One Martini backbone bead per residue (centre of mass of N, CA, C, O) as a GRO file, in nm:
protein
  221
    1MET     BB    1  -6.311  -3.441  -7.054
    2GLU     BB    2  -6.033  -3.523  -7.201
    3ALA     BB    3  -5.706  -3.457  -7.238
    4THR     BB    4  -5.508  -3.302  -7.444
    5VAL     BB    5  -5.199  -3.242  -7.564
    6ASP     BB    6  -5.267  -2.908  -7.572
    7ASP     BB    7  -5.338  -2.836  -7.267
    8ALA     BB    8  -5.082  -2.754  -7.122
    9PRO     BB    9  -4.973  -2.515  -7.280
   10THR     BB   10  -5.247  -2.351  -7.253
   11ARG     BB   11  -5.246  -2.331  -6.947
   12GLU     BB   12  -4.968  -2.183  -6.949
   13ARG     BB   13  -5.089  -1.926  -7.094
   14VAL     BB   14  -5.305  -1.852  -6.895
   15ALA     BB   15  -5.127  -1.819  -6.640
   16THR     BB   16  -4.913  -1.616  -6.756
   17THR     BB   17  -5.122  -1.394  -6.834
   18ILE     BB   18  -5.189  -1.331  -6.537
   19LEU     BB   19  -4.900  -1.286  -6.431
   20GLU     BB   20  -4.854  -1.036  -6.618
   21HIS     BB   21  -5.159  -0.874  -6.595
   22GLY     BB   22  -5.326  -1.005  -6.373
   23PRO     BB   23  -5.631  -0.959  -6.285
   24SER     BB   24  -5.884  -1.191  -6.474
   25THR     BB   25  -6.113  -1.245  -6.704
   26ALA     BB   26  -6.257  -1.484  -6.900
   27ALA     BB   27  -6.299  -1.260  -7.133
   28ASP     BB   28  -6.011  -1.158  -7.152
   29LEU     BB   29  -5.853  -1.417  -7.209
   30ALA     BB   30  -6.014  -1.489  -7.474
   31VAL     BB   31  -5.902  -1.240  -7.629
   32GLN     BB   32  -5.588  -1.261  -7.580
   33LEU     BB   33  -5.575  -1.583  -7.679
   34ARG     BB   34  -5.783  -1.678  -7.885
   35LEU     BB   35  -6.036  -1.806  -7.741
   36THR     BB   36  -6.275  -1.970  -7.624
   37PRO     BB   37  -6.483  -1.971  -7.341
   38ALA     BB   38  -6.486  -2.270  -7.306
   39ALA     BB   39  -6.155  -2.317  -7.299
   40VAL     BB   40  -6.101  -2.118  -7.065
   41ARG     BB   41  -6.283  -2.265  -6.841
   42ARG     BB   42  -6.131  -2.531  -6.850
   43HIS     BB   43  -5.855  -2.418  -6.763
   44LEU     BB   44  -5.941  -2.280  -6.515
   45ASP     BB   45  -6.047  -2.527  -6.357
   46GLN     BB   46  -5.767  -2.665  -6.352
   47LEU     BB   47  -5.618  -2.447  -6.205
   48LEU     BB   48  -5.790  -2.444  -5.960
   49GLU     BB   49  -5.759  -2.721  -5.869
   50ALA     BB   50  -5.419  -2.692  -5.874
   51GLY     BB   51  -5.374  -2.398  -5.709
   52ILE     BB   52  -5.283  -2.161  -5.922
   53LEU     BB   53  -5.584  -2.049  -5.877
   54GLU     BB   54  -5.807  -1.781  -5.794
   55THR     BB   55  -6.089  -1.600  -5.679
   56ARG     BB   56  -6.240  -1.285  -5.737
   57ASP     BB   57  -6.363  -0.984  -5.700
   58GLN     BB   58  -6.414  -0.729  -5.878
   59ARG     BB   59  -6.275  -0.423  -5.895
   60ILE     BB   60  -6.445  -0.118  -5.859
   61THR     BB   61  -6.472   0.184  -6.042
   62GLY     BB   62  -6.693   0.379  -5.955
   63GLN     BB   63  -6.993   0.307  -6.097
   64ARG     BB   64  -7.200   0.043  -6.012
   65GLY     BB   65  -7.375  -0.198  -6.164
   66ARG     BB   66  -7.549  -0.435  -6.210
   67GLY     BB   67  -7.493  -0.691  -6.046
   68ARG     BB   68  -7.262  -0.900  -6.027
   69PRO     BB   69  -6.951  -0.917  -5.998
   70ALA     BB   70  -6.674  -1.010  -6.161
   71LYS     BB   71  -6.473  -1.260  -6.189
   72VAL     BB   72  -6.137  -1.315  -6.095
   73PHE     BB   73  -5.810  -1.413  -6.184
   74VAL     BB   74  -5.540  -1.545  -5.963
   75ILE     BB   75  -5.244  -1.593  -5.839
   76THR     BB   76  -5.086  -1.792  -5.641
   77ASP     BB   77  -4.839  -1.878  -5.459
   78ALA     BB   78  -4.801  -2.148  -5.583
   79GLY     BB   79  -4.809  -2.036  -5.864
   80ARG     BB   80  -4.562  -1.874  -5.853
   81ASP     BB   81  -4.355  -2.081  -5.779
   82HIS     BB   82  -4.396  -2.245  -6.027
   83PHE     BB   83  -4.278  -1.973  -6.225
   84ALA     BB   84  -4.020  -1.835  -6.105
   85HIS     BB   85  -3.779  -1.954  -6.221
   86ALA     BB   86  -3.825  -1.902  -6.525
   87TYR     BB   87  -3.874  -1.604  -6.500
   88ASP     BB   88  -3.637  -1.501  -6.368
   89GLU     BB   89  -3.423  -1.592  -6.583
   90LEU     BB   90  -3.549  -1.431  -6.803
   91ALA     BB   91  -3.534  -1.146  -6.691
   92ALA     BB   92  -3.237  -1.133  -6.604
   93GLY     BB   93  -3.127  -1.170  -6.900
   94ALA     BB   94  -3.267  -0.909  -7.005
   95LEU     BB   95  -3.126  -0.718  -6.808
   96ARG     BB   96  -2.834  -0.763  -6.863
   97TYR     BB   97  -2.851  -0.685  -7.167
   98LEU     BB   98  -2.949  -0.387  -7.091
   99ALA     BB   99  -2.701  -0.320  -6.946
  100GLU     BB  100  -2.486  -0.354  -7.166
  101THR     BB  101  -2.625  -0.168  -7.382
  102GLY     BB  102  -2.762   0.079  -7.183
  103GLY     BB  103  -2.738   0.051  -6.880
  104ASP     BB  104  -2.872   0.158  -6.585
  105ASP     BB  105  -3.074   0.368  -6.715
  106ALA     BB  106  -3.229   0.135  -6.866
  107VAL     BB  107  -3.318  -0.028  -6.630
  108LEU     BB  108  -3.472   0.198  -6.487
  109ALA     BB  109  -3.672   0.259  -6.724
  110PHE     BB  110  -3.810  -0.027  -6.727
  111ALA     BB  111  -3.895  -0.022  -6.421
  112ARG     BB  112  -4.100   0.227  -6.467
  113HIS     BB  113  -4.263   0.104  -6.705
  114ARG     BB  114  -4.390  -0.165  -6.559
  115LEU     BB  115  -4.570   0.040  -6.355
  116THR     BB  116  -4.778   0.190  -6.523
  117ASP     BB  117  -5.038   0.012  -6.484
  118LEU     BB  118  -5.048   0.022  -6.170
  119GLU     BB  119  -5.083   0.333  -6.147
  120ASP     BB  120  -5.326   0.372  -6.329
  121ARG     BB  121  -5.511   0.179  -6.139
  122TYR     BB  122  -5.445   0.325  -5.849
  123ARG     BB  123  -5.518   0.634  -5.872
  124PRO     BB  124  -5.826   0.637  -5.847
  125LEU     BB  125  -5.840   0.496  -5.562
  126LEU     BB  126  -5.667   0.722  -5.406
  127ALA     BB  127  -5.863   0.973  -5.486
  128LEU     BB  128  -6.106   0.868  -5.301
  129ALA     BB  129  -5.928   0.911  -5.073
  130GLU     BB  130  -5.817   1.011  -4.779
  131PRO     BB  131  -5.512   1.094  -4.710
  132ALA     BB  132  -5.485   0.898  -4.457
  133ASP     BB  133  -5.613   0.655  -4.635
  134ARG     BB  134  -5.400   0.577  -4.869
  135PRO     BB  135  -5.210   0.355  -4.758
  136ARG     BB  136  -5.442   0.151  -4.749
  137ALA     BB  137  -5.534   0.156  -5.029
  138LEU     BB  138  -5.262   0.058  -5.143
  139ALA     BB  139  -5.253  -0.207  -4.989
  140GLU     BB  140  -5.502  -0.327  -5.118
  141ALA     BB  141  -5.409  -0.305  -5.416
  142LEU     BB  142  -5.155  -0.487  -5.370
  143SER     BB  143  -5.296  -0.740  -5.275
  144ALA     BB  144  -5.461  -0.802  -5.519
  145ASP     BB  145  -5.176  -0.845  -5.671
  146GLY     BB  146  -4.987  -1.021  -5.458
  147PHE     BB  147  -4.828  -0.854  -5.206
  148ALA     BB  148  -4.923  -0.860  -4.915
  149ALA     BB  149  -5.040  -0.588  -4.784
  150SER     BB  150  -4.959  -0.360  -4.509
  151VAL     BB  151  -5.053  -0.150  -4.223
  152GLY     BB  152  -4.885   0.071  -3.977
  153SER     BB  153  -4.834   0.252  -3.700
  154THR     BB  154  -4.636   0.539  -3.612
  155PRO     BB  155  -4.502   0.819  -3.483
  156ALA     BB  156  -4.396   0.902  -3.787
  157GLY     BB  157  -4.653   0.715  -3.906
  158THR     BB  158  -4.627   0.482  -4.183
  159GLN     BB  159  -4.627   0.139  -4.238
  160MET     BB  160  -4.543  -0.072  -4.522
  161CYS     BB  161  -4.604  -0.421  -4.584
  162GLN     BB  162  -4.451  -0.665  -4.797
  163HIS     BB  163  -4.478  -1.028  -4.813
  164HIS     BB  164  -4.460  -1.000  -5.136
  165CYS     BB  165  -4.238  -1.060  -5.428
  166PRO     BB  166  -4.224  -1.129  -5.788
  167VAL     BB  167  -3.907  -0.983  -5.809
  168ALA     BB  168  -3.695  -1.059  -5.578
  169HIS     BB  169  -3.463  -1.214  -5.762
  170VAL     BB  170  -3.406  -0.978  -5.951
  171ALA     BB  171  -3.371  -0.739  -5.731
  172GLU     BB  172  -3.098  -0.834  -5.627
  173GLU     BB  173  -2.946  -0.748  -5.898
  174PHE     BB  174  -3.189  -0.504  -5.952
  175PRO     BB  175  -3.270  -0.235  -5.771
  176GLN     BB  176  -3.440  -0.062  -5.962
  177MET     BB  177  -3.697  -0.191  -5.899
  178CYS     BB  178  -3.734  -0.064  -5.607
  179GLU     BB  179  -3.701   0.228  -5.690
  180ALA     BB  180  -3.948   0.247  -5.873
  181GLU     BB  181  -4.168   0.169  -5.660
  182THR     BB  182  -4.096   0.405  -5.467
  183GLU     BB  183  -4.171   0.630  -5.673
  184MET     BB  184  -4.462   0.550  -5.701
  185PHE     BB  185  -4.568   0.593  -5.415
  186ALA     BB  186  -4.499   0.891  -5.391
  187ARG     BB  187  -4.695   0.987  -5.617
  188LEU     BB  188  -4.955   0.850  -5.514
  189LEU     BB  189  -4.925   1.015  -5.214
  190GLY     BB  190  -4.778   1.288  -5.232
  191THR     BB  191  -4.498   1.187  -5.092
  192HIS     BB  192  -4.244   1.112  -4.914
  193VAL     BB  193  -4.051   0.795  -4.919
  194GLN     BB  194  -3.911   0.511  -4.727
  195ARG     BB  195  -3.689   0.246  -4.771
  196LEU     BB  196  -3.607   0.002  -4.528
  197ALA     BB  197  -3.694  -0.278  -4.665
  198THR     BB  198  -3.614  -0.596  -4.848
  199ILE     BB  199  -3.641  -0.902  -4.988
  200ALA     BB  200  -3.398  -0.872  -5.189
  201HIS     BB  201  -3.205  -0.818  -4.905
  202GLY     BB  202  -3.318  -1.024  -4.680
  203ASP     BB  203  -3.565  -0.910  -4.482
  204GLY     BB  204  -3.865  -1.065  -4.557
  205ILE     BB  205  -3.954  -0.768  -4.598
  206CYS     BB  206  -4.132  -0.494  -4.714
  207THR     BB  207  -4.038  -0.145  -4.615
  208THR     BB  208  -4.237   0.159  -4.580
  209HIS     BB  209  -4.223   0.496  -4.520
  210LEU     BB  210  -4.526   0.696  -4.438
  211PRO     BB  211  -4.591   0.996  -4.413
  212THR     BB  212  -4.821   1.189  -4.291
  213ALA     BB  213  -5.069   1.336  -4.413
  214THR     BB  214  -5.230   1.618  -4.527
  215PRO     BB  215  -5.513   1.773  -4.635
  216ALA     BB  216  -5.366   1.958  -4.835
  217GLU     BB  217  -5.306   1.711  -4.996
  218ARG     BB  218  -5.247   1.606  -5.328
  219LEU     BB  219  -5.270   1.453  -5.598
  220PRO     BB  220  -5.102   1.425  -5.872
  221SER     BB  221  -5.170   1.497  -6.217
   0.00000   0.00000   0.00000
């Protein structure tokens, strides 16, 4: 089928929805964008061919049903680069306005709010892990959402590295984004954590020190 005049804007909507909401199935996208499944599939195929998207098996929490897991579509690094400039300018402009009208506390409140969905999705995954395995479980969850995270052991505990940050350019101006993420890690792991380096500050990777949890530690309710 030949591309129509409306194809490009609709493909942009499909990719932007995945960028904003994270890994998504074709069925989810069809509902969110009010498109037919056939139309969504066509745009997804074009975005896959262009290298903007890639597919992964859907992460299942709880008991898994019969059949193969559904495929989810995620933004590639190339896809993030494609959207980064326009998205960063829009986000930075919105946060500048928020800072001017509501102050730094309002920016921090927004930064905390934007992580609510991630925290809600990650908490059940970490609850299934033993305390010592929670950092790795968190890193795997972050990697599934495009943060390219890994963990390594140190004499003082564990260090988690994030090799990609979707909001790095915005966080250069608004460190509240990093602060809110660090708070989220502490809540999920049930222990104090310390941010040692951030991409936003030019360090190349985001590094977080995660003290070794004890068996007595439990996730907060």
